Amino acid sequence: MADRVIETRVQTAPFDAGAECAALVRDGIVGAVVSFTGHVRGSAGDVLELQHYPGMTEGQIAAIADEAARRWDLTGGLVIHRHGPLPVGAPIVLVAVASRHRGDAFRAAEFLIDWLKVKAPFWKKEGDRWVEAQAADDAAAAGWQ
């Protein structure tokens, strides 16, 4: 969808959060850019592997982004989620939203990350162990219903 308010990408490549956020600013329109960058947690040497089903994952993330754009007055945004093997400390997700006012940007960013945690179809593997869903993530997302 060419006129999507929030762009979405699923990729293996690293991203530059600062450059991505700067690209959302358009003179005279944007009053706030709020971003969240998530990083892989763990011990030195650990690797998190994220798997996904191409097509399904992109579609679900786009639907989440479209819902945020419907709920809040946004001028633009971006969701990048990485997949593949990622070492501890690597950036894994970027949520960045721009709006005329900070309140819309803060709420949309929080909504996006909460819903991505439970609705984006990724499978996480730490070493030889699959990571289970977290009840706290489900509770956070349920608060936006």
Tab-separated table of C-alpha atoms in Angstrom:
chain	number	residue	atom	x	y	z
A	1	MET	CA	0.000	0.000	0.000
A	2	ALA	CA	1.801	3.114	-1.248
A	3	ASP	CA	0.015	5.579	1.026
A	4	ARG	CA	0.549	3.632	4.259
A	5	VAL	CA	1.175	6.060	7.146
A	6	ILE	CA	3.529	3.649	8.923
A	7	GLU	CA	6.069	1.818	6.783
A	8	THR	CA	6.913	-1.735	7.860
A	9	ARG	CA	9.986	-3.873	7.143
A	10	VAL	CA	11.048	-7.367	8.140
A	11	GLN	CA	14.739	-7.842	7.424
A	12	THR	CA	17.993	-9.493	8.459
A	13	ALA	CA	20.128	-6.375	7.979
A	14	PRO	CA	20.975	-4.025	10.859
A	15	PHE	CA	19.375	-0.571	10.899
A	16	ASP	CA	20.439	2.913	11.959
A	17	ALA	CA	17.730	4.062	14.382
A	18	GLY	CA	18.896	7.689	14.343
A	19	ALA	CA	18.848	7.941	10.564
A	20	GLU	CA	15.477	6.198	10.346
A	21	CYS	CA	13.957	8.606	12.904
A	22	ALA	CA	15.473	11.653	11.209
A	23	ALA	CA	13.829	10.614	7.948
A	24	LEU	CA	10.392	10.955	9.597
A	25	VAL	CA	10.799	14.689	10.236
A	26	ARG	CA	9.189	16.976	7.706
A	27	ASP	CA	9.612	20.690	8.337
A	28	GLY	CA	6.536	22.393	9.678
A	29	ILE	CA	4.462	19.244	10.046
A	30	VAL	CA	6.110	17.051	12.692
A	31	GLY	CA	6.032	18.194	16.298
A	32	ALA	CA	7.218	14.904	17.835
A	33	VAL	CA	9.045	11.715	16.936
A	34	VAL	CA	8.930	8.936	19.516
A	35	SER	CA	10.990	5.810	19.040
A	36	PHE	CA	11.737	2.534	20.745
A	37	THR	CA	14.677	0.313	19.866
A	38	GLY	CA	14.714	-3.180	21.325
A	39	HIS	CA	17.985	-5.093	21.730
A	40	VAL	CA	18.746	-8.778	22.205
A	41	ARG	CA	19.238	-9.608	25.905
A	42	GLY	CA	21.397	-12.374	27.280
A	43	SER	CA	24.925	-13.310	28.238
A	44	ALA	CA	27.996	-12.578	26.136
A	45	GLY	CA	28.249	-15.085	23.314
A	46	ASP	CA	24.536	-15.962	23.311
A	47	VAL	CA	22.603	-15.831	20.059
A	48	LEU	CA	18.856	-15.390	19.623
A	49	GLU	CA	17.406	-16.851	16.474
A	50	LEU	CA	14.159	-15.368	15.171
A	51	GLN	CA	12.212	-17.312	12.584
A	52	HIS	CA	9.112	-16.191	10.746
A	53	TYR	CA	6.787	-17.190	7.946
A	54	PRO	CA	7.414	-14.731	5.074
A	55	GLY	CA	4.266	-13.028	3.866
A	56	MET	CA	2.262	-13.798	6.979
A	57	THR	CA	4.627	-11.861	9.248
A	58	GLU	CA	4.766	-8.795	7.009
A	59	GLY	CA	0.987	-8.785	6.638
A	60	GLN	CA	0.383	-8.982	10.380
A	61	ILE	CA	2.877	-6.213	11.156
A	62	ALA	CA	1.291	-4.023	8.471
A	63	ALA	CA	-2.148	-4.633	10.025
A	64	ILE	CA	-0.832	-3.601	13.461
A	65	ALA	CA	0.716	-0.457	11.943
A	66	ASP	CA	-2.520	0.391	10.135
A	67	GLU	CA	-4.450	0.042	13.405
A	68	ALA	CA	-2.081	2.499	15.115
A	69	ALA	CA	-2.508	4.958	12.240
A	70	ARG	CA	-6.288	4.620	12.547
A	71	ARG	CA	-6.264	5.288	16.305
A	72	TRP	CA	-3.884	8.266	16.431
A	73	ASP	CA	-3.144	11.354	14.335
A	74	LEU	CA	0.243	10.432	12.900
A	75	THR	CA	2.257	12.064	10.135
A	76	GLY	CA	4.414	8.992	9.541
A	77	GLY	CA	6.098	6.066	11.113
A	78	LEU	CA	8.244	3.017	10.724
A	79	VAL	CA	8.400	-0.485	12.175
A	80	ILE	CA	11.498	-2.564	11.456
A	81	HIS	CA	11.731	-6.081	12.851
A	82	ARG	CA	14.788	-8.218	12.228
A	83	HIS	CA	14.944	-12.001	11.910
A	84	GLY	CA	17.671	-14.608	11.691
A	85	PRO	CA	20.491	-15.187	14.164
A	86	LEU	CA	21.156	-12.115	16.328
A	87	PRO	CA	23.906	-11.771	18.947
A	88	VAL	CA	23.366	-10.274	22.382
A	89	GLY	CA	23.194	-6.485	22.159
A	90	ALA	CA	22.068	-6.388	18.531
A	91	PRO	CA	19.114	-4.140	17.704
A	92	ILE	CA	16.134	-6.345	16.926
A	93	VAL	CA	13.175	-3.984	16.554
A	94	LEU	CA	12.594	-0.316	15.854
A	95	VAL	CA	9.273	1.408	16.343
A	96	ALA	CA	9.270	5.101	15.394
A	97	VAL	CA	6.239	7.332	14.987
A	98	ALA	CA	5.883	10.968	14.059
A	99	SER	CA	2.941	13.232	14.811
A	100	ARG	CA	2.004	16.843	15.229
A	101	HIS	CA	1.709	16.348	19.005
A	102	ARG	CA	3.727	14.235	21.460
A	103	GLY	CA	0.743	12.495	23.063
A	104	ASP	CA	-0.286	10.751	19.865
A	105	ALA	CA	3.319	9.750	19.169
A	106	PHE	CA	3.886	8.308	22.661
A	107	ARG	CA	0.612	6.357	22.693
A	108	ALA	CA	1.081	4.996	19.169
A	109	ALA	CA	4.655	3.863	19.894
A	110	GLU	CA	3.623	2.064	23.073
A	111	PHE	CA	0.662	0.435	21.323
A	112	LEU	CA	2.872	-0.747	18.460
A	113	ILE	CA	5.502	-2.389	20.641
A	114	ASP	CA	2.886	-3.981	22.915
A	115	TRP	CA	1.008	-5.472	19.984
A	116	LEU	CA	4.157	-6.520	18.122
A	117	LYS	CA	5.211	-8.573	21.152
A	118	VAL	CA	2.066	-10.720	21.001
A	119	LYS	CA	0.625	-10.438	17.497
A	120	ALA	CA	3.666	-10.484	15.193
A	121	PRO	CA	4.291	-14.136	14.269
A	122	PHE	CA	7.940	-14.736	15.161
A	123	TRP	CA	9.402	-17.839	16.765
A	124	LYS	CA	12.337	-17.223	19.090
A	125	LYS	CA	15.026	-19.748	19.889
A	126	GLU	CA	17.776	-19.249	22.488
A	127	GLY	CA	20.404	-21.937	21.991
A	128	ASP	CA	18.381	-25.151	21.715
A	129	ARG	CA	15.353	-23.804	23.644
A	130	TRP	CA	12.261	-22.194	22.122
A	131	VAL	CA	11.129	-19.089	24.022
A	132	GLU	CA	7.589	-19.193	25.403
A	133	ALA	CA	5.134	-16.296	25.260
A	134	GLN	CA	5.087	-14.094	28.366
A	135	ALA	CA	1.874	-13.446	30.310
A	136	ALA	CA	2.995	-9.855	31.004
A	137	ASP	CA	3.198	-9.176	27.244
A	138	ASP	CA	-0.313	-10.550	26.754
A	139	ALA	CA	-1.617	-8.348	29.583
A	140	ALA	CA	0.018	-5.218	28.117
A	141	ALA	CA	-1.499	-5.845	24.685
A	142	ALA	CA	-4.928	-6.602	26.176
A	143	GLY	CA	-4.979	-3.125	27.707
A	144	TRP	CA	-5.304	-1.640	24.207
A	145	GLN	CA	-8.458	-3.584	23.261
